[in-house]
Amino acid sequence: MKLTRKAVLARAKAAELDSVRKLNCCVNSISSLEPMSQCQNLSELYLRKNSILSLNELFHLKSLPRLRVLWLSENPCCGPDPHHYRMTVLRNLPNLQKLDNQAVTEEELSQALVDGEEIIAPPAKRVLENGCPEANESSTTECTTEPKSEHLNFTLEETNKIREQLGMKPVPRDKFSSFSPRETDGSRKKRNNILSAILLLMKELDTEGLEIIHQTVGKRLQALQKKELQEER
C-alpha cells in the first residue's frame, strides 16, 4: 500500500496535513513515509506491522518538530538487531518520548549518538519496469523510457562484462561502434558510476530479477543494432 496524502487525511479525518496530530496506520502494508513529512503538527504515529523496508524512511519524519510517540516495531526495517534499530531511531528522532510503547530515557538518547546510525537521505525511489522512478502523488515530472539526451556509454570490455554476467554472447570489436558513442569526461564519469551501481545491484538480484535485466538489455541491444544498420544504409 502506498500511503498518499489522501489516505493520510482520510485516516486522520482531517482537511489539511498540518492539522493531523495523531495517526494510526497499523497493519496496512505501508512501505513509504514520504507523505508524513508534511504533517508538521503530528505528535503520535502508529505504524506497527507494516511493510517499511528501510530505516532511511525515518528521513521523512526528521522534519516533524512535535513528534513524541512512534510505534514502528514489527516492520522489516527493524532488522535482527533491536539495539541498533532503537539507537538509530532515537539518534534521528531525539525528541521522541516513547518508542514502540517504551519510554525513552536520557541515557538512551546519549547512547544513540554513539551506537545509532545517522540518516541523511531518504531511500531511493523504486524503479518501475519502464526504467522510470516511481512517482509520488504530487509529482508532475514526466518520464520517458529512453531520453535522447542521455545514452549509456560503455567500453567494449565493460559491455561484454555485463553481457557475460547475463549469459549473453560478447559483442565483436568490429561491431562495437554503435555501443560506444563519443563521450566527454563528464559523461565517462557518469557512465562509470552507473556501471558500478548496476554491477553492485546485480549481485543482490535473484533469478527472476536477472531474467528481467536480461530481457531489457537484449531489447536495448537489438534497438542499437537496428539503429546502426539504418545509419549504414
mmCIF file of C-alpha atoms in Angstrom:
data_model
loop_
_atom_site.group_PDB
_atom_site.id
_atom_site.type_symbol
_atom_site.label_atom_id
_atom_site.label_comp_id
_atom_site.label_asym_id
_atom_site.label_seq_id
_atom_site.Cartn_x
_atom_site.Cartn_y
_atom_site.Cartn_z
ATOM 1 C CA MET A 1 0.000 0.000 0.000
ATOM 2 C CA LYS A 2 1.286 3.442 -0.924
ATOM 3 C CA LEU A 3 0.485 5.996 1.756
ATOM 4 C CA THR A 4 -0.815 9.037 -0.117
ATOM 5 C CA ARG A 5 -1.877 12.475 1.054
ATOM 6 C CA LYS A 6 -5.498 11.477 0.506
ATOM 7 C CA ALA A 7 -5.094 8.332 2.607
ATOM 8 C CA VAL A 8 -3.470 10.255 5.471
ATOM 9 C CA LEU A 9 -6.280 12.813 5.554
ATOM 10 C CA ALA A 10 -8.925 10.097 5.427
ATOM 11 C CA ARG A 11 -7.420 8.150 8.319
ATOM 12 C CA ALA A 12 -6.882 11.255 10.420
ATOM 13 C CA LYS A 13 -10.297 12.673 9.483
ATOM 14 C CA ALA A 14 -8.614 15.983 8.750
ATOM 15 C CA ALA A 15 -8.901 18.577 5.991
ATOM 16 C CA GLU A 16 -5.210 19.527 5.801
ATOM 17 C CA LEU A 17 -1.996 17.661 6.584
ATOM 18 C CA ASP A 18 -0.768 20.301 9.024
ATOM 19 C CA SER A 19 -3.854 19.691 11.170
ATOM 20 C CA VAL A 20 -3.064 15.985 11.641
ATOM 21 C CA ARG A 21 -1.889 15.356 15.224
ATOM 22 C CA LYS A 22 -2.422 11.634 15.732
ATOM 23 C CA LEU A 23 -2.297 8.938 13.061
ATOM 24 C CA ASN A 24 -2.847 5.194 13.403
ATOM 25 C CA CYS A 25 -1.843 3.169 10.335
ATOM 26 C CA CYS A 26 -1.023 -0.172 11.959
ATOM 27 C CA VAL A 27 -1.269 -3.364 9.866
ATOM 28 C CA ASN A 28 -1.747 -1.731 6.453
ATOM 29 C CA SER A 29 1.240 -2.918 4.371
ATOM 30 C CA ILE A 30 2.561 0.668 4.224
ATOM 31 C CA SER A 31 6.039 0.910 2.718
ATOM 32 C CA SER A 32 6.785 4.651 2.465
ATOM 33 C CA LEU A 33 6.516 7.511 4.967
ATOM 34 C CA GLU A 34 7.062 10.343 2.500
ATOM 35 C CA PRO A 35 3.616 11.993 2.945
ATOM 36 C CA MET A 36 4.279 12.235 6.696
ATOM 37 C CA SER A 37 6.867 14.957 6.176
ATOM 38 C CA GLN A 38 4.061 17.442 5.561
ATOM 39 C CA CYS A 39 2.263 16.689 8.836
ATOM 40 C CA GLN A 40 4.095 19.369 10.786
ATOM 41 C CA ASN A 41 1.867 19.115 13.880
ATOM 42 C CA LEU A 42 1.918 15.326 14.108
ATOM 43 C CA SER A 43 2.670 14.194 17.662
ATOM 44 C CA GLU A 44 1.716 10.486 17.662
ATOM 45 C CA LEU A 45 2.335 7.996 14.847
ATOM 46 C CA TYR A 46 1.464 4.295 14.985
ATOM 47 C CA LEU A 47 2.934 2.128 12.228
ATOM 48 C CA ARG A 48 3.248 -1.329 13.804
ATOM 49 C CA LYS A 49 3.120 -4.376 11.488
ATOM 50 C CA ASN A 50 3.552 -2.674 8.123
ATOM 51 C CA SER A 51 5.971 -3.178 5.225
ATOM 52 C CA ILE A 52 8.555 -0.454 5.868
ATOM 53 C CA LEU A 53 11.774 -1.929 4.495
ATOM 54 C CA SER A 54 14.389 0.682 5.336
ATOM 55 C CA LEU A 55 15.174 2.846 8.350
ATOM 56 C CA ASN A 56 16.006 5.533 5.799
ATOM 57 C CA GLU A 57 12.259 6.189 5.772
ATOM 58 C CA LEU A 58 12.889 7.970 9.087
ATOM 59 C CA PHE A 59 14.295 10.807 6.997
ATOM 60 C CA HIS A 60 10.717 11.839 6.255
ATOM 61 C CA LEU A 61 9.994 12.158 9.988
ATOM 62 C CA LYS A 62 13.053 14.197 10.963
ATOM 63 C CA SER A 63 11.327 17.434 9.999
ATOM 64 C CA LEU A 64 8.395 16.871 12.389
ATOM 65 C CA PRO A 65 9.129 19.059 15.444
ATOM 66 C CA ARG A 66 6.194 17.840 17.569
ATOM 67 C CA LEU A 67 6.529 14.078 17.087
ATOM 68 C CA ARG A 68 6.730 12.499 20.547
ATOM 69 C CA VAL A 69 5.286 8.987 20.158
ATOM 70 C CA LEU A 70 6.273 6.476 17.467
ATOM 71 C CA TRP A 71 5.355 2.810 17.203
ATOM 72 C CA LEU A 72 7.381 1.194 14.424
ATOM 73 C CA SER A 73 8.002 -2.335 15.693
ATOM 74 C CA GLU A 74 7.294 -5.468 13.628
ATOM 75 C CA ASN A 75 8.369 -3.824 10.368
ATOM 76 C CA PRO A 76 11.135 -5.278 8.159
ATOM 77 C CA CYS A 77 13.250 -2.174 8.813
ATOM 78 C CA CYS A 78 13.648 -3.171 12.473
ATOM 79 C CA GLY A 79 16.084 -5.893 11.402
ATOM 80 C CA PRO A 80 17.660 -8.606 13.540
ATOM 81 C CA ASP A 81 19.431 -6.234 15.946
ATOM 82 C CA PRO A 82 16.909 -4.499 18.259
ATOM 83 C CA HIS A 83 19.612 -2.343 19.885
ATOM 84 C CA HIS A 84 20.847 -0.945 16.568
ATOM 85 C CA TYR A 85 17.271 -0.332 15.472
ATOM 86 C CA ARG A 86 16.300 1.564 18.620
ATOM 87 C CA MET A 87 19.531 3.570 18.726
ATOM 88 C CA THR A 88 19.164 4.578 15.079
ATOM 89 C CA VAL A 89 15.575 5.719 15.557
ATOM 90 C CA LEU A 90 16.488 7.765 18.629
ATOM 91 C CA ARG A 91 19.537 9.318 17.012
ATOM 92 C CA ASN A 92 17.405 10.635 14.179
ATOM 93 C CA LEU A 93 14.317 11.452 16.249
ATOM 94 C CA PRO A 94 15.755 12.673 19.574
ATOM 95 C CA ASN A 95 12.513 14.416 20.590
ATOM 96 C CA LEU A 96 10.651 11.122 20.981
ATOM 97 C CA GLN A 97 9.323 10.426 24.458
ATOM 98 C CA LYS A 98 8.052 6.933 23.679
ATOM 99 C CA LEU A 99 9.211 4.418 21.056
ATOM 100 C CA ASP A 100 7.330 1.146 20.493
ATOM 101 C CA ASN A 101 5.317 1.651 23.682
ATOM 102 C CA GLN A 102 8.501 2.013 25.731
ATOM 103 C CA ALA A 103 9.546 5.277 27.370
ATOM 104 C CA VAL A 104 12.725 6.901 26.063
ATOM 105 C CA THR A 105 15.388 7.696 28.663
ATOM 106 C CA GLU A 106 18.096 10.349 28.693
ATOM 107 C CA GLU A 107 20.696 7.573 28.844
ATOM 108 C CA GLU A 108 19.324 6.066 25.630
ATOM 109 C CA LEU A 109 19.437 9.410 23.848
ATOM 110 C CA SER A 110 23.087 9.844 24.829
ATOM 111 C CA GLN A 111 23.959 6.298 23.786
ATOM 112 C CA ALA A 112 22.153 6.763 20.479
ATOM 113 C CA LEU A 113 24.713 9.397 19.481
ATOM 114 C CA VAL A 114 27.342 6.650 19.672
ATOM 115 C CA ASP A 115 25.521 3.496 18.579
ATOM 116 C CA GLY A 116 22.877 4.891 16.256
ATOM 117 C CA GLU A 117 23.255 5.446 12.530
ATOM 118 C CA GLU A 118 22.577 8.948 11.255
ATOM 119 C CA ILE A 119 20.186 9.031 8.318
ATOM 120 C CA ILE A 120 20.986 11.858 5.908
ATOM 121 C CA ALA A 121 18.865 10.935 2.885
ATOM 122 C CA PRO A 122 15.574 9.223 2.053
ATOM 123 C CA PRO A 123 15.584 5.769 0.461
ATOM 124 C CA ALA A 124 15.997 5.640 -3.291
ATOM 125 C CA LYS A 125 12.747 5.560 -5.239
ATOM 126 C CA ARG A 126 11.679 2.204 -6.582
ATOM 127 C CA VAL A 127 12.369 1.856 -10.300
ATOM 128 C CA LEU A 128 9.428 0.749 -12.404
ATOM 129 C CA GLU A 129 9.609 -1.706 -15.291
ATOM 130 C CA ASN A 130 9.892 1.112 -17.836
ATOM 131 C CA GLY A 131 13.061 2.352 -16.145
ATOM 132 C CA CYS A 132 11.413 5.410 -14.571
ATOM 133 C CA PRO A 133 11.400 6.125 -10.827
ATOM 134 C CA GLU A 134 8.102 5.604 -9.074
ATOM 135 C CA ALA A 135 6.269 8.931 -8.848
ATOM 136 C CA ASN A 136 4.533 10.198 -5.748
ATOM 137 C CA GLU A 137 1.089 11.788 -5.761
ATOM 138 C CA SER A 138 2.393 15.333 -6.081
ATOM 139 C CA SER A 139 4.919 14.569 -8.829
ATOM 140 C CA THR A 140 4.426 16.451 -12.092
ATOM 141 C CA THR A 141 7.579 15.278 -13.837
ATOM 142 C CA GLU A 142 7.021 13.122 -16.896
ATOM 143 C CA CYS A 143 9.378 10.291 -17.623
ATOM 144 C CA THR A 144 10.149 8.608 -20.914
ATOM 145 C CA THR A 145 11.764 5.224 -21.222
ATOM 146 C CA GLU A 146 14.644 6.365 -23.380
ATOM 147 C CA PRO A 147 15.647 10.066 -23.215
ATOM 148 C CA LYS A 148 17.582 11.049 -26.334
ATOM 149 C CA SER A 149 19.921 13.306 -24.383
ATOM 150 C CA GLU A 150 21.216 10.581 -22.065
ATOM 151 C CA HIS A 151 22.814 7.468 -23.526
ATOM 152 C CA LEU A 152 24.824 4.944 -21.528
ATOM 153 C CA ASN A 153 28.344 4.811 -22.948
ATOM 154 C CA PHE A 154 30.413 1.707 -22.166
ATOM 155 C CA THR A 155 33.769 0.426 -23.376
ATOM 156 C CA LEU A 156 33.867 -2.902 -25.205
ATOM 157 C CA GLU A 157 35.286 -4.631 -22.142
ATOM 158 C CA GLU A 158 32.630 -3.182 -19.834
ATOM 159 C CA THR A 159 29.826 -4.048 -22.228
ATOM 160 C CA ASN A 160 30.995 -7.634 -22.600
ATOM 161 C CA LYS A 161 31.436 -7.959 -18.847
ATOM 162 C CA ILE A 162 27.773 -7.145 -18.332
ATOM 163 C CA ARG A 163 26.739 -9.413 -21.198
ATOM 164 C CA GLU A 164 28.779 -12.275 -19.733
ATOM 165 C CA GLN A 165 27.037 -11.940 -16.368
ATOM 166 C CA LEU A 166 23.711 -12.026 -18.164
ATOM 167 C CA GLY A 167 24.653 -15.150 -20.109
ATOM 168 C CA MET A 168 24.840 -13.296 -23.445
ATOM 169 C CA LYS A 169 27.409 -13.537 -26.226
ATOM 170 C CA PRO A 170 30.138 -10.845 -26.329
ATOM 171 C CA VAL A 171 29.991 -8.036 -28.878
ATOM 172 C CA PRO A 172 32.702 -8.343 -31.593
ATOM 173 C CA ARG A 173 35.126 -5.421 -31.668
ATOM 174 C CA ASP A 174 34.249 -4.567 -35.268
ATOM 175 C CA LYS A 175 30.565 -4.278 -34.327
ATOM 176 C CA PHE A 176 31.107 -2.136 -31.253
ATOM 177 C CA SER A 177 30.981 1.356 -32.788
ATOM 178 C CA SER A 178 27.276 1.848 -32.121
ATOM 179 C CA PHE A 179 27.677 0.870 -28.480
ATOM 180 C CA SER A 180 30.291 3.492 -27.692
ATOM 181 C CA PRO A 181 29.430 6.996 -28.908
ATOM 182 C CA ARG A 182 31.944 9.787 -28.499
ATOM 183 C CA GLU A 183 31.946 10.910 -24.881
ATOM 184 C CA THR A 184 33.189 13.749 -22.712
ATOM 185 C CA ASP A 185 34.949 13.405 -19.359
ATOM 186 C CA GLY A 186 31.664 14.166 -17.639
ATOM 187 C CA SER A 187 29.748 11.503 -19.495
ATOM 188 C CA ARG A 188 32.534 8.953 -18.882
ATOM 189 C CA LYS A 189 32.410 9.638 -15.141
ATOM 190 C CA LYS A 190 28.642 9.322 -15.156
ATOM 191 C CA ARG A 191 28.903 6.127 -17.195
ATOM 192 C CA ASN A 192 31.365 4.614 -14.722
ATOM 193 C CA ASN A 193 29.130 5.489 -11.767
ATOM 194 C CA ILE A 194 26.117 3.905 -13.451
ATOM 195 C CA LEU A 195 28.089 0.802 -14.384
ATOM 196 C CA SER A 196 29.335 0.359 -10.818
ATOM 197 C CA ALA A 197 25.804 0.700 -9.484
ATOM 198 C CA ILE A 198 24.482 -1.833 -11.998
ATOM 199 C CA LEU A 199 27.136 -4.413 -11.156
ATOM 200 C CA LEU A 200 26.563 -4.000 -7.417
ATOM 201 C CA LEU A 201 22.806 -4.334 -7.780
ATOM 202 C CA MET A 202 23.132 -7.427 -9.936
ATOM 203 C CA LYS A 203 24.823 -9.256 -7.055
ATOM 204 C CA GLU A 204 21.667 -8.759 -4.978
ATOM 205 C CA LEU A 205 19.203 -9.996 -7.601
ATOM 206 C CA ASP A 206 17.607 -13.422 -7.707
ATOM 207 C CA THR A 207 16.934 -15.469 -10.837
ATOM 208 C CA GLU A 208 13.726 -13.601 -11.634
ATOM 209 C CA GLY A 209 15.391 -10.203 -11.312
ATOM 210 C CA LEU A 210 18.315 -11.210 -13.504
ATOM 211 C CA GLU A 211 15.913 -12.553 -16.114
ATOM 212 C CA ILE A 212 14.162 -9.171 -16.263
ATOM 213 C CA ILE A 213 17.517 -7.415 -16.747
ATOM 214 C CA HIS A 214 18.491 -9.972 -19.373
ATOM 215 C CA GLN A 215 15.354 -9.269 -21.375
ATOM 216 C CA THR A 216 15.686 -5.492 -21.010
ATOM 217 C CA VAL A 217 19.336 -5.462 -22.069
ATOM 218 C CA GLY A 218 18.528 -7.726 -25.022
ATOM 219 C CA LYS A 219 15.842 -5.345 -26.255
ATOM 220 C CA ARG A 220 18.138 -2.354 -25.818
ATOM 221 C CA LEU A 221 20.953 -4.021 -27.742
ATOM 222 C CA GLN A 222 18.603 -5.018 -30.544
ATOM 223 C CA ALA A 223 17.433 -1.416 -30.841
ATOM 224 C CA LEU A 224 21.012 -0.141 -31.023
ATOM 225 C CA GLN A 225 21.972 -2.739 -33.609
ATOM 226 C CA LYS A 226 18.934 -1.844 -35.703
ATOM 227 C CA LYS A 227 19.858 1.819 -35.480
ATOM 228 C CA GLU A 228 23.410 1.053 -36.606
ATOM 229 C CA LEU A 229 22.159 -0.848 -39.656
ATOM 230 C CA GLN A 230 19.864 2.030 -40.623
ATOM 231 C CA GLU A 231 22.742 4.527 -40.339
ATOM 232 C CA GLU A 232 24.957 2.382 -42.574
ATOM 233 C CA ARG A 233 22.385 2.406 -45.402
#
